[in-house]
mmCIF file of C-alpha atoms in Angstrom:
data_model
loop_
_atom_site.group_PDB
_atom_site.id
_atom_site.type_symbol
_atom_site.label_atom_id
_atom_site.label_comp_id
_atom_site.label_asym_id
_atom_site.label_seq_id
_atom_site.Cartn_x
_atom_site.Cartn_y
_atom_site.Cartn_z
ATOM 1 C CA MET A 4 160.566 -26.111 117.782
ATOM 2 C CA ALA A 5 161.221 -29.614 116.426
ATOM 3 C CA ARG A 6 163.041 -29.529 113.112
ATOM 4 C CA ALA A 7 161.305 -31.191 110.194
ATOM 5 C CA PRO A 8 163.130 -34.298 108.987
ATOM 6 C CA ARG A 9 165.046 -34.106 105.741
ATOM 7 C CA LEU A 10 162.954 -35.611 102.954
ATOM 8 C CA THR A 11 163.325 -36.696 99.387
ATOM 9 C CA GLU A 12 161.719 -34.359 96.865
ATOM 10 C CA SER A 13 158.949 -36.855 96.136
ATOM 11 C CA ALA A 14 158.151 -37.244 99.845
ATOM 12 C CA GLY A 15 157.967 -33.458 100.180
ATOM 13 C CA ALA A 16 155.591 -33.267 97.212
ATOM 14 C CA VAL A 17 153.369 -36.025 98.580
ATOM 15 C CA PHE A 18 153.300 -34.380 102.016
ATOM 16 C CA ALA A 19 152.138 -31.103 100.467
ATOM 17 C CA VAL A 20 149.264 -32.669 98.538
ATOM 18 C CA LEU A 21 148.263 -34.801 101.527
ATOM 19 C CA ALA A 22 148.086 -31.663 103.682
ATOM 20 C CA GLU A 23 145.873 -30.016 101.046
ATOM 21 C CA ALA A 24 143.638 -33.066 100.586
ATOM 22 C CA GLY A 25 143.305 -33.976 104.272
ATOM 23 C CA SER A 26 143.228 -37.675 103.437
ATOM 24 C CA ALA A 27 143.899 -39.684 100.292
ATOM 25 C CA THR A 28 144.783 -43.089 98.910
ATOM 26 C CA ARG A 29 148.096 -43.742 97.178
ATOM 27 C CA PRO A 30 146.487 -43.670 93.702
ATOM 28 C CA GLN A 31 144.890 -40.327 94.564
ATOM 29 C CA LEU A 32 148.204 -38.996 95.825
ATOM 30 C CA ALA A 33 149.891 -40.122 92.614
ATOM 31 C CA THR A 34 147.333 -38.182 90.566
ATOM 32 C CA LEU A 35 147.502 -35.065 92.734
ATOM 33 C CA ALA A 36 151.304 -35.008 92.927
ATOM 34 C CA GLY A 37 151.858 -36.006 89.312
ATOM 35 C CA LEU A 38 154.116 -38.899 90.331
ATOM 36 C CA SER A 39 154.208 -42.592 89.476
ATOM 37 C CA LYS A 40 152.525 -45.071 91.810
ATOM 38 C CA PRO A 41 155.833 -46.747 92.791
ATOM 39 C CA THR A 42 157.355 -43.337 93.603
ATOM 40 C CA VAL A 43 154.333 -42.438 95.733
ATOM 41 C CA SER A 44 154.461 -45.776 97.546
ATOM 42 C CA SER A 45 158.098 -45.119 98.419
ATOM 43 C CA ALA A 46 157.324 -41.560 99.473
ATOM 44 C CA VAL A 47 154.421 -42.645 101.697
ATOM 45 C CA ALA A 48 156.630 -45.255 103.379
ATOM 46 C CA GLU A 49 159.227 -42.553 103.978
ATOM 47 C CA LEU A 50 156.656 -40.204 105.494
ATOM 48 C CA GLU A 51 155.224 -42.975 107.687
ATOM 49 C CA GLY A 52 158.721 -43.777 108.907
ATOM 50 C CA VAL A 53 159.152 -40.273 110.321
ATOM 51 C CA ARG A 54 155.487 -40.017 111.493
ATOM 52 C CA LEU A 55 154.607 -37.296 108.968
ATOM 53 C CA ALA A 56 151.909 -39.541 107.493
ATOM 54 C CA ALA A 57 149.724 -42.230 109.039
ATOM 55 C CA HIS A 58 147.346 -44.922 107.858
ATOM 56 C CA SER A 59 143.757 -43.936 108.673
ATOM 57 C CA GLY A 60 141.625 -46.734 107.255
ATOM 58 C CA THR A 61 140.608 -48.103 103.886
ATOM 59 C CA SER A 62 138.466 -47.017 100.978
ATOM 60 C CA SER A 63 136.416 -49.264 98.704
ATOM 61 C CA GLY A 64 136.506 -48.631 94.971
ATOM 62 C CA GLY A 65 133.820 -49.304 92.401
ATOM 63 C CA THR A 66 135.367 -52.681 91.570
ATOM 64 C CA GLY A 67 135.184 -53.845 95.168
ATOM 65 C CA ARG A 68 138.930 -53.425 95.714
ATOM 66 C CA THR A 69 140.051 -51.570 98.830
ATOM 67 C CA ALA A 70 142.858 -49.045 99.131
ATOM 68 C CA ALA A 71 144.663 -47.734 102.188
ATOM 69 C CA VAL A 72 143.795 -44.160 103.142
ATOM 70 C CA TYR A 73 146.456 -41.872 104.586
ATOM 71 C CA ARG A 74 146.368 -38.645 106.578
ATOM 72 C CA LEU A 75 149.011 -36.448 108.168
ATOM 73 C CA GLY A 76 150.837 -38.048 111.078
ATOM 74 C CA PRO A 77 151.403 -36.560 114.550
ATOM 75 C CA ALA A 78 154.897 -35.330 113.679
ATOM 76 C CA ALA A 79 153.472 -33.054 110.972
ATOM 77 C CA GLY A 80 152.808 -30.555 113.710
ATOM 78 C CA SER A 81 150.559 -27.576 114.220
ATOM 79 C CA VAL A 82 150.420 -23.824 113.671
ATOM 80 C CA LEU A 83 149.029 -20.864 115.571
ATOM 81 C CA ALA A 84 147.082 -17.865 114.241
ATOM 82 C CA VAL A 85 146.625 -14.756 116.392
ATOM 83 C CA ASP A 86 144.261 -11.882 115.589
ATOM 84 C CA LEU A 87 145.153 -8.829 117.675
ATOM 85 C CA GLY A 88 141.883 -7.009 117.084
ATOM 86 C CA PRO A 89 140.992 -3.521 118.363
ATOM 87 C CA ALA A 90 138.826 -4.958 121.162
ATOM 88 C CA LEU A 91 139.254 -8.747 121.171
ATOM 89 C CA THR A 92 142.114 -11.175 120.683
ATOM 90 C CA ARG A 93 141.202 -14.341 118.789
ATOM 91 C CA VAL A 94 143.555 -17.309 118.532
ATOM 92 C CA ARG A 95 143.318 -20.533 116.565
ATOM 93 C CA GLY A 96 145.586 -23.552 116.553
ATOM 94 C CA CYS A 97 145.378 -25.830 113.524
ATOM 95 C CA ALA A 98 146.920 -28.994 112.171
ATOM 96 C CA LEU A 99 148.726 -28.681 108.846
ATOM 97 C CA ASP A 100 145.664 -30.004 107.027
ATOM 98 C CA GLY A 101 143.650 -27.090 108.448
ATOM 99 C CA THR A 102 141.848 -29.102 111.144
ATOM 100 C CA LEU A 103 140.985 -26.873 114.107
ATOM 101 C CA LEU A 104 142.822 -28.071 117.223
ATOM 102 C CA ALA A 105 142.365 -25.202 119.666
ATOM 103 C CA GLU A 106 140.814 -21.761 119.892
ATOM 104 C CA ALA A 107 140.552 -19.019 122.467
ATOM 105 C CA THR A 108 139.059 -15.522 122.646
ATOM 106 C CA GLY A 109 139.609 -12.743 125.160
ATOM 107 C CA SER A 110 140.201 -9.058 125.613
ATOM 108 C CA ARG A 111 142.944 -7.169 123.826
ATOM 109 C CA ALA A 112 144.396 -6.270 127.218
ATOM 110 C CA GLY A 113 144.730 -9.963 128.079
ATOM 111 C CA ALA A 114 146.120 -11.006 124.690
ATOM 112 C CA ALA A 115 149.076 -12.889 126.153
ATOM 113 C CA ASP A 116 146.798 -15.014 128.333
ATOM 114 C CA VAL A 117 144.573 -15.813 125.351
ATOM 115 C CA VAL A 118 147.608 -17.010 123.394
ATOM 116 C CA ARG A 119 148.760 -19.166 126.316
ATOM 117 C CA GLU A 120 145.291 -20.708 126.603
ATOM 118 C CA ALA A 121 145.351 -21.780 122.954
ATOM 119 C CA LEU A 122 148.938 -23.037 123.174
ATOM 120 C CA ASP A 123 148.099 -25.159 126.215
ATOM 121 C CA ALA A 124 145.243 -26.783 124.281
ATOM 122 C CA LEU A 125 147.464 -27.930 121.394
ATOM 123 C CA PRO A 126 148.503 -31.605 121.328
ATOM 124 C CA ASP A 127 151.797 -32.198 123.112
ATOM 125 C CA ASP A 128 153.076 -34.461 120.337
ATOM 126 C CA ALA A 129 152.410 -31.943 117.520
ATOM 127 C CA PRO A 130 155.443 -29.650 117.139
ATOM 128 C CA LEU A 131 154.553 -26.008 116.556
ATOM 129 C CA ARG A 132 155.777 -25.113 113.070
ATOM 130 C CA THR A 133 154.945 -21.428 112.705
ATOM 131 C CA ILE A 134 152.885 -18.547 114.095
ATOM 132 C CA VAL A 135 151.045 -15.845 112.135
ATOM 133 C CA VAL A 136 150.045 -12.697 113.988
ATOM 134 C CA ALA A 137 147.495 -10.409 112.327
ATOM 135 C CA VAL A 138 147.914 -6.757 113.288
ATOM 136 C CA GLY A 139 146.131 -3.550 112.365
ATOM 137 C CA ASP A 140 149.274 -2.091 110.899
ATOM 138 C CA VAL A 141 151.596 -2.078 107.924
ATOM 139 C CA THR A 142 153.796 -5.161 107.681
ATOM 140 C CA ALA A 143 156.850 -5.262 105.457
ATOM 141 C CA PRO A 144 156.884 -7.704 102.515
ATOM 142 C CA GLY A 145 158.397 -11.131 103.025
ATOM 143 C CA GLU A 146 158.901 -13.200 106.135
ATOM 144 C CA ARG A 147 159.390 -11.795 109.592
ATOM 145 C CA GLY A 148 161.311 -13.646 112.215
ATOM 146 C CA THR A 149 160.613 -13.873 115.931
ATOM 147 C CA GLY A 150 160.995 -10.558 117.706
ATOM 148 C CA MET A 151 160.192 -8.348 114.710
ATOM 149 C CA ARG A 152 157.628 -5.617 115.301
ATOM 150 C CA PRO A 153 154.954 -3.914 113.182
ATOM 151 C CA ALA A 154 156.131 -1.115 110.921
ATOM 152 C CA THR A 155 154.597 1.757 112.911
ATOM 153 C CA ALA A 156 153.559 2.497 116.470
ATOM 154 C CA LYS A 157 149.928 1.515 115.819
ATOM 155 C CA ALA A 158 150.197 -2.137 116.806
ATOM 156 C CA GLY A 159 153.685 -2.215 118.323
ATOM 157 C CA PRO A 160 152.737 -2.138 122.020
ATOM 158 C CA VAL A 161 150.100 -4.870 121.858
ATOM 159 C CA PHE A 162 152.388 -7.044 119.730
ATOM 160 C CA ASP A 163 155.174 -6.630 122.289
ATOM 161 C CA ALA A 164 152.734 -7.625 125.042
ATOM 162 C CA VAL A 165 151.726 -10.831 123.279
ATOM 163 C CA ALA A 166 155.245 -11.712 122.092
ATOM 164 C CA VAL A 167 156.235 -12.748 125.618
ATOM 165 C CA ALA A 168 153.748 -15.630 125.393
ATOM 166 C CA LEU A 169 155.070 -16.964 122.073
ATOM 167 C CA PRO A 170 157.349 -20.009 122.295
ATOM 168 C CA PRO A 171 161.007 -19.232 121.521
ATOM 169 C CA GLY A 172 162.480 -20.611 118.319
ATOM 170 C CA VAL A 173 159.199 -20.765 116.391
ATOM 171 C CA PRO A 174 159.076 -18.510 113.299
ATOM 172 C CA VAL A 175 156.648 -15.598 113.744
ATOM 173 C CA HIS A 176 155.159 -13.895 110.695
ATOM 174 C CA LEU A 177 153.233 -10.641 110.826
ATOM 175 C CA GLU A 178 150.385 -9.921 108.429
ATOM 176 C CA ASN A 179 147.983 -7.032 108.067
ATOM 177 C CA ASN A 180 144.590 -7.920 109.550
ATOM 178 C CA VAL A 181 142.624 -6.641 106.549
ATOM 179 C CA ASN A 182 144.712 -8.792 104.194
ATOM 180 C CA CYS A 183 143.937 -11.814 106.363
ATOM 181 C CA ALA A 184 140.214 -11.093 106.249
ATOM 182 C CA ALA A 185 140.403 -10.685 102.468
ATOM 183 C CA LEU A 186 141.906 -14.188 102.214
ATOM 184 C CA ALA A 187 139.066 -15.553 104.314
ATOM 185 C CA GLU A 188 136.533 -13.947 101.954
ATOM 186 C CA LEU A 189 138.415 -15.413 98.971
ATOM 187 C CA HIS A 190 138.400 -18.993 100.249
ATOM 188 C CA GLU A 191 135.344 -19.192 102.480
ATOM 189 C CA GLY A 192 133.279 -16.045 102.090
ATOM 190 C CA ALA A 193 131.590 -13.649 99.706
ATOM 191 C CA ALA A 194 134.430 -13.687 97.146
ATOM 192 C CA ARG A 195 134.628 -17.469 96.786
ATOM 193 C CA GLY A 196 135.160 -18.308 93.127
ATOM 194 C CA ARG A 197 136.427 -14.801 92.337
ATOM 195 C CA HIS A 198 140.112 -14.155 91.717
ATOM 196 C CA THR A 199 140.129 -10.353 91.762
ATOM 197 C CA PHE A 200 138.252 -8.153 94.237
ATOM 198 C CA GLY A 201 138.619 -5.494 96.899
ATOM 199 C CA TYR A 202 137.761 -6.134 100.539
ATOM 200 C CA LEU A 203 136.785 -2.792 102.094
ATOM 201 C CA ARG A 204 136.781 -2.847 105.885
ATOM 202 C CA ILE A 205 134.945 -0.114 107.775
ATOM 203 C CA GLY A 206 134.923 -0.290 111.545
ATOM 204 C CA VAL A 207 137.069 1.234 114.258
ATOM 205 C CA GLY A 208 139.378 2.148 111.374
ATOM 206 C CA ILE A 209 139.392 1.635 107.620
ATOM 207 C CA GLY A 210 141.415 -0.549 105.297
ATOM 208 C CA LEU A 211 141.445 -2.306 101.966
ATOM 209 C CA GLY A 212 142.531 -5.819 101.110
ATOM 210 C CA ILE A 213 143.400 -6.095 97.408
ATOM 211 C CA VAL A 214 143.252 -9.536 95.818
ATOM 212 C CA VAL A 215 144.504 -9.879 92.234
ATOM 213 C CA GLY A 216 144.735 -13.248 90.526
ATOM 214 C CA GLY A 217 143.936 -15.012 93.791
ATOM 215 C CA ARG A 218 146.826 -13.387 95.659
ATOM 216 C CA VAL A 219 146.901 -10.484 98.112
ATOM 217 C CA LEU A 220 148.652 -7.408 96.733
ATOM 218 C CA ARG A 221 150.954 -6.071 99.451
ATOM 219 C CA GLY A 222 152.886 -3.334 97.653
ATOM 220 C CA ALA A 223 156.528 -2.244 97.741
ATOM 221 C CA ASN A 224 156.269 -1.118 101.382
ATOM 222 C CA GLY A 225 153.702 -3.672 102.499
ATOM 223 C CA ALA A 226 151.227 -0.795 102.621
ATOM 224 C CA ALA A 227 148.893 -1.485 99.691
ATOM 225 C CA GLY A 228 145.341 -0.715 100.739
ATOM 226 C CA GLU A 229 146.232 1.696 103.551
ATOM 227 C CA LEU A 230 143.241 3.915 102.856
ATOM 228 C CA ALA A 231 143.878 5.890 106.039
ATOM 229 C CA ARG A 232 146.742 7.569 104.179
ATOM 230 C CA LEU A 233 144.547 8.965 101.408
ATOM 231 C CA PRO A 234 144.743 12.798 101.513
ATOM 232 C CA TYR A 235 141.709 14.164 103.382
ATOM 233 C CA PRO A 236 140.159 16.674 103.353
ATOM 234 C CA TRP A 237 141.021 17.576 99.782
ATOM 235 C CA ALA A 238 139.404 20.919 98.998
ATOM 236 C CA ASP A 239 140.248 24.585 98.617
ATOM 237 C CA GLY A 240 141.347 26.056 101.913
ATOM 238 C CA SER A 241 141.768 22.631 103.555
ATOM 239 C CA GLU A 242 145.049 21.034 104.531
ATOM 240 C CA PRO A 243 145.055 17.203 104.515
ATOM 241 C CA ARG A 244 145.949 15.760 107.917
ATOM 242 C CA HIS A 245 147.703 12.508 108.750
ATOM 243 C CA GLU A 246 145.120 9.679 108.648
ATOM 244 C CA ALA A 247 142.299 12.228 108.731
ATOM 245 C CA LEU A 248 140.134 10.065 106.486
ATOM 246 C CA GLU A 249 140.240 7.227 108.999
ATOM 247 C CA ASP A 250 139.324 9.687 111.745
ATOM 248 C CA TYR A 251 136.298 10.772 109.717
ATOM 249 C CA MET A 252 135.171 7.293 108.633
ATOM 250 C CA GLY A 253 135.922 5.404 111.843
ATOM 251 C CA ALA A 254 133.485 4.290 114.541
ATOM 252 C CA ARG A 255 134.238 7.104 116.979
ATOM 253 C CA SER A 256 133.337 9.790 114.459
ATOM 254 C CA LEU A 257 130.199 7.870 113.508
ATOM 255 C CA LEU A 258 129.066 7.915 117.136
ATOM 256 C CA ARG A 259 130.016 11.560 117.482
ATOM 257 C CA ARG A 260 127.833 12.465 114.501
ATOM 258 C CA ALA A 261 124.983 10.579 116.132
ATOM 259 C CA ALA A 262 125.472 12.534 119.365
ATOM 260 C CA GLU A 263 125.379 15.833 117.476
ATOM 261 C CA ILE A 264 121.862 15.255 116.123
ATOM 262 C CA TRP A 265 120.398 13.190 118.973
ATOM 263 C CA GLN A 266 117.519 14.731 120.905
ATOM 264 C CA LYS A 267 116.289 13.851 124.387
ATOM 265 C CA THR A 268 113.014 12.745 122.842
ATOM 266 C CA ASP A 269 114.937 10.154 120.807
ATOM 267 C CA GLY A 270 115.850 8.216 123.942
ATOM 268 C CA PRO A 271 119.355 7.358 125.157
ATOM 269 C CA CYS A 272 122.051 8.229 122.645
ATOM 270 C CA PRO A 273 123.882 5.088 121.450
ATOM 271 C CA ARG A 274 127.390 4.656 122.838
ATOM 272 C CA THR A 275 128.413 1.792 120.548
ATOM 273 C CA THR A 276 128.078 1.220 116.832
ATOM 274 C CA ASP A 277 126.255 -2.052 117.524
ATOM 275 C CA ARG A 278 123.606 -0.118 119.408
ATOM 276 C CA LEU A 279 123.413 2.524 116.683
ATOM 277 C CA LEU A 280 122.903 -0.131 114.028
ATOM 278 C CA ALA A 281 120.290 -1.895 116.132
ATOM 279 C CA LEU A 282 118.344 1.337 116.608
ATOM 280 C CA ALA A 283 118.483 2.008 112.872
ATOM 281 C CA GLY A 284 117.043 -1.453 112.301
ATOM 282 C CA LYS A 285 114.181 -0.665 114.684
ATOM 283 C CA GLY A 286 113.273 2.466 112.744
ATOM 284 C CA SER A 287 114.943 5.167 114.856
ATOM 285 C CA ALA A 288 114.929 8.280 112.650
ATOM 286 C CA PRO A 289 118.202 9.827 113.885
ATOM 287 C CA ALA A 290 120.006 6.469 113.812
ATOM 288 C CA ARG A 291 118.737 5.863 110.297
ATOM 289 C CA ALA A 292 119.857 9.342 109.196
ATOM 290 C CA VAL A 293 123.373 8.776 110.557
ATOM 291 C CA LEU A 294 123.564 5.354 108.938
ATOM 292 C CA ASP A 295 122.305 6.649 105.585
ATOM 293 C CA ARG A 296 124.958 9.368 105.615
ATOM 294 C CA HIS A 297 127.609 6.794 106.496
ATOM 295 C CA ALA A 298 126.484 4.596 103.595
ATOM 296 C CA VAL A 299 127.013 7.528 101.216
ATOM 297 C CA ASP A 300 130.519 8.093 102.608
ATOM 298 C CA VAL A 301 131.387 4.395 102.309
ATOM 299 C CA GLY A 302 129.995 4.398 98.782
ATOM 300 C CA ARG A 303 132.248 7.300 97.831
ATOM 301 C CA LEU A 304 135.248 5.525 99.287
ATOM 302 C CA ALA A 305 134.302 2.376 97.371
ATOM 303 C CA ALA A 306 133.995 4.447 94.193
ATOM 304 C CA ALA A 307 137.541 5.720 94.747
ATOM 305 C CA VAL A 308 138.749 2.132 95.109
ATOM 306 C CA ILE A 309 136.916 1.130 91.932
ATOM 307 C CA ALA A 310 138.388 4.075 90.015
ATOM 308 C CA VAL A 311 141.914 2.843 90.789
ATOM 309 C CA LEU A 312 141.489 -0.950 90.740
ATOM 310 C CA ASP A 313 138.374 -1.763 88.688
ATOM 311 C CA PRO A 314 138.111 -4.991 90.748
ATOM 312 C CA GLY A 315 134.659 -6.057 89.537
ATOM 313 C CA LEU A 316 133.689 -6.911 93.108
ATOM 314 C CA VAL A 317 133.871 -5.000 96.386
ATOM 315 C CA VAL A 318 133.189 -6.892 99.624
ATOM 316 C CA LEU A 319 132.149 -4.704 102.550
ATOM 317 C CA GLY A 320 133.486 -5.873 105.906
ATOM 318 C CA GLY A 321 134.221 -4.591 109.373
ATOM 319 C CA SER A 322 132.046 -3.980 112.401
ATOM 320 C CA THR A 323 129.920 -1.382 110.569
ATOM 321 C CA GLY A 324 130.778 -2.019 106.924
ATOM 322 C CA ALA A 325 129.426 -5.578 106.927
ATOM 323 C CA ASP A 326 126.018 -4.579 108.272
ATOM 324 C CA PRO A 327 123.466 -5.335 105.515
ATOM 325 C CA ARG A 328 121.571 -2.131 106.324
ATOM 326 C CA LEU A 329 124.489 -0.190 104.870
ATOM 327 C CA LEU A 330 124.515 -2.064 101.575
ATOM 328 C CA PRO A 331 121.693 -0.356 99.606
ATOM 329 C CA GLY A 332 123.099 3.119 100.209
ATOM 330 C CA VAL A 333 126.622 2.063 99.296
ATOM 331 C CA ARG A 334 125.418 0.424 96.097
ATOM 332 C CA ALA A 335 123.426 3.509 95.120
ATOM 333 C CA GLU A 336 126.417 5.817 95.551
ATOM 334 C CA VAL A 337 128.735 3.462 93.658
ATOM 335 C CA GLU A 338 126.209 3.270 90.837
ATOM 336 C CA ARG A 339 126.000 7.086 90.755
ATOM 337 C CA LEU A 340 129.760 7.663 90.707
ATOM 338 C CA SER A 341 131.352 4.671 89.030
ATOM 339 C CA TRP A 342 131.020 2.000 86.366
ATOM 340 C CA PRO A 343 129.144 -1.245 87.067
ATOM 341 C CA THR A 344 130.701 -3.067 90.019
ATOM 342 C CA GLU A 345 129.205 -5.729 92.240
ATOM 343 C CA VAL A 346 129.065 -4.690 95.911
ATOM 344 C CA VAL A 347 128.245 -7.304 98.575
ATOM 345 C CA SER A 348 128.456 -7.690 102.341
ATOM 346 C CA SER A 349 131.018 -9.927 104.020
ATOM 347 C CA THR A 350 129.882 -13.425 104.923
ATOM 348 C CA VAL A 351 132.778 -14.469 107.193
ATOM 349 C CA GLY A 352 131.972 -11.952 109.916
ATOM 350 C CA ASP A 353 134.155 -11.189 112.921
ATOM 351 C CA LEU A 354 136.160 -14.402 112.532
ATOM 352 C CA GLY A 355 137.462 -13.407 109.108
ATOM 353 C CA THR A 356 140.843 -12.148 110.274
ATOM 354 C CA VAL A 357 141.747 -15.172 112.399
ATOM 355 C CA VAL A 358 140.409 -17.551 109.722
ATOM 356 C CA GLY A 359 142.601 -15.904 107.093
ATOM 357 C CA ALA A 360 145.584 -15.824 109.444
ATOM 358 C CA ALA A 361 145.113 -19.546 110.095
ATOM 359 C CA ARG A 362 145.167 -20.226 106.348
ATOM 360 C CA LEU A 363 148.439 -18.352 106.044
ATOM 361 C CA ALA A 364 149.849 -20.173 109.056
ATOM 362 C CA VAL A 365 148.936 -23.578 107.594
ATOM 363 C CA ALA A 366 150.571 -22.693 104.269
ATOM 364 C CA ARG A 367 153.739 -21.572 106.031
ATOM 365 C CA GLY A 368 153.705 -24.618 108.289
ATOM 366 C CA VAL A 369 153.536 -26.948 105.290
ATOM 367 C CA GLN A 370 156.358 -24.942 103.734
ATOM 368 C CA THR A 371 158.594 -25.506 106.763
ATOM 369 C CA VAL A 372 158.211 -29.262 106.271
ATOM 370 C CA THR A 373 158.502 -29.380 102.486
ATOM 371 C CA GLU A 374 161.517 -27.062 102.456
ATOM 372 C CA ALA A 375 163.387 -29.936 104.065
ATOM 373 C CA ALA A 376 162.882 -31.884 100.817
ATOM 374 C CA ARG A 377 166.230 -31.230 99.247
ATOM 375 C CA VAL A 378 167.521 -34.756 98.703
ATOM 376 C CA LYS A 379 167.177 -35.992 95.112
ATOM 377 C CA ASP A 380 165.182 -39.178 94.646
#
């Protein structure tokens, strides 16, 4: 990994706002960075000198005067985001202004090859600044360096398999996949404009992304939102089992419940949740019954979340949770059990995790450059 050049503090500040803006004139940079125009001019010249900024044209003002427009230069570099999903691996490579440079999708079993495909598509002259890997597991708070593994055995093996494809010397940061998806909903999805909400994912497993004040709440152990650890079942004569709630709410149990009530006259029993949802949409009575029961269960789980967090908004995501056919039943159960809370379906879809991971990667990539700004002006 190419080291970022050492910068003055003003150059670091201008680089950060230029990365956020994508492109800007020097007067705009002065306003955004809160610096004087002469200081910004000096900072831009410094950034151009080390190819962290580049001239990209001119802009005409209302008075007819033109101003030079700047963007990030080739030396600013790129970042990589990897979503190690339960079935698919999705990878995105981005410039530090968020521009998409490369993407690849493939099976979980071939995760390393998917990562290599995306890496090969990145520009040769854009040094890789950082990598964020989203895993379906607990990740400890703070940064993780290359070679670190997820906190439990859930995602350890697949992370180890993909780690061999990651370039040596580039910082690798692990993040929980639900937290990444929650960030995508915050910036680009159903929670845009909201600063506090819960992102409830229901799919192969279950999880909760908690956003408070525009930031993801991770908890003392990095395990905030691990709904799988809620005691279940919780009733007289029942002993809670490890992650039993996830077993009950997850996709496999949903399909098993469908199989238990399916009759030969109903046609072929669905073997995937996508098929089950499609049949429910076509009016299949047993599929609809299973889905209605699932909506009640999701609604009760959402009510538990609301009782603890009072987030004002719950976004339903995941391969089954985001299906709009689930929404009315969930809303009805929340209304029955809890105080008024808005419940909506995810709008970022299956790409939410990799989109959120890319946002984190861009932020960390910018940080690697601006942290070199330690020289006083």
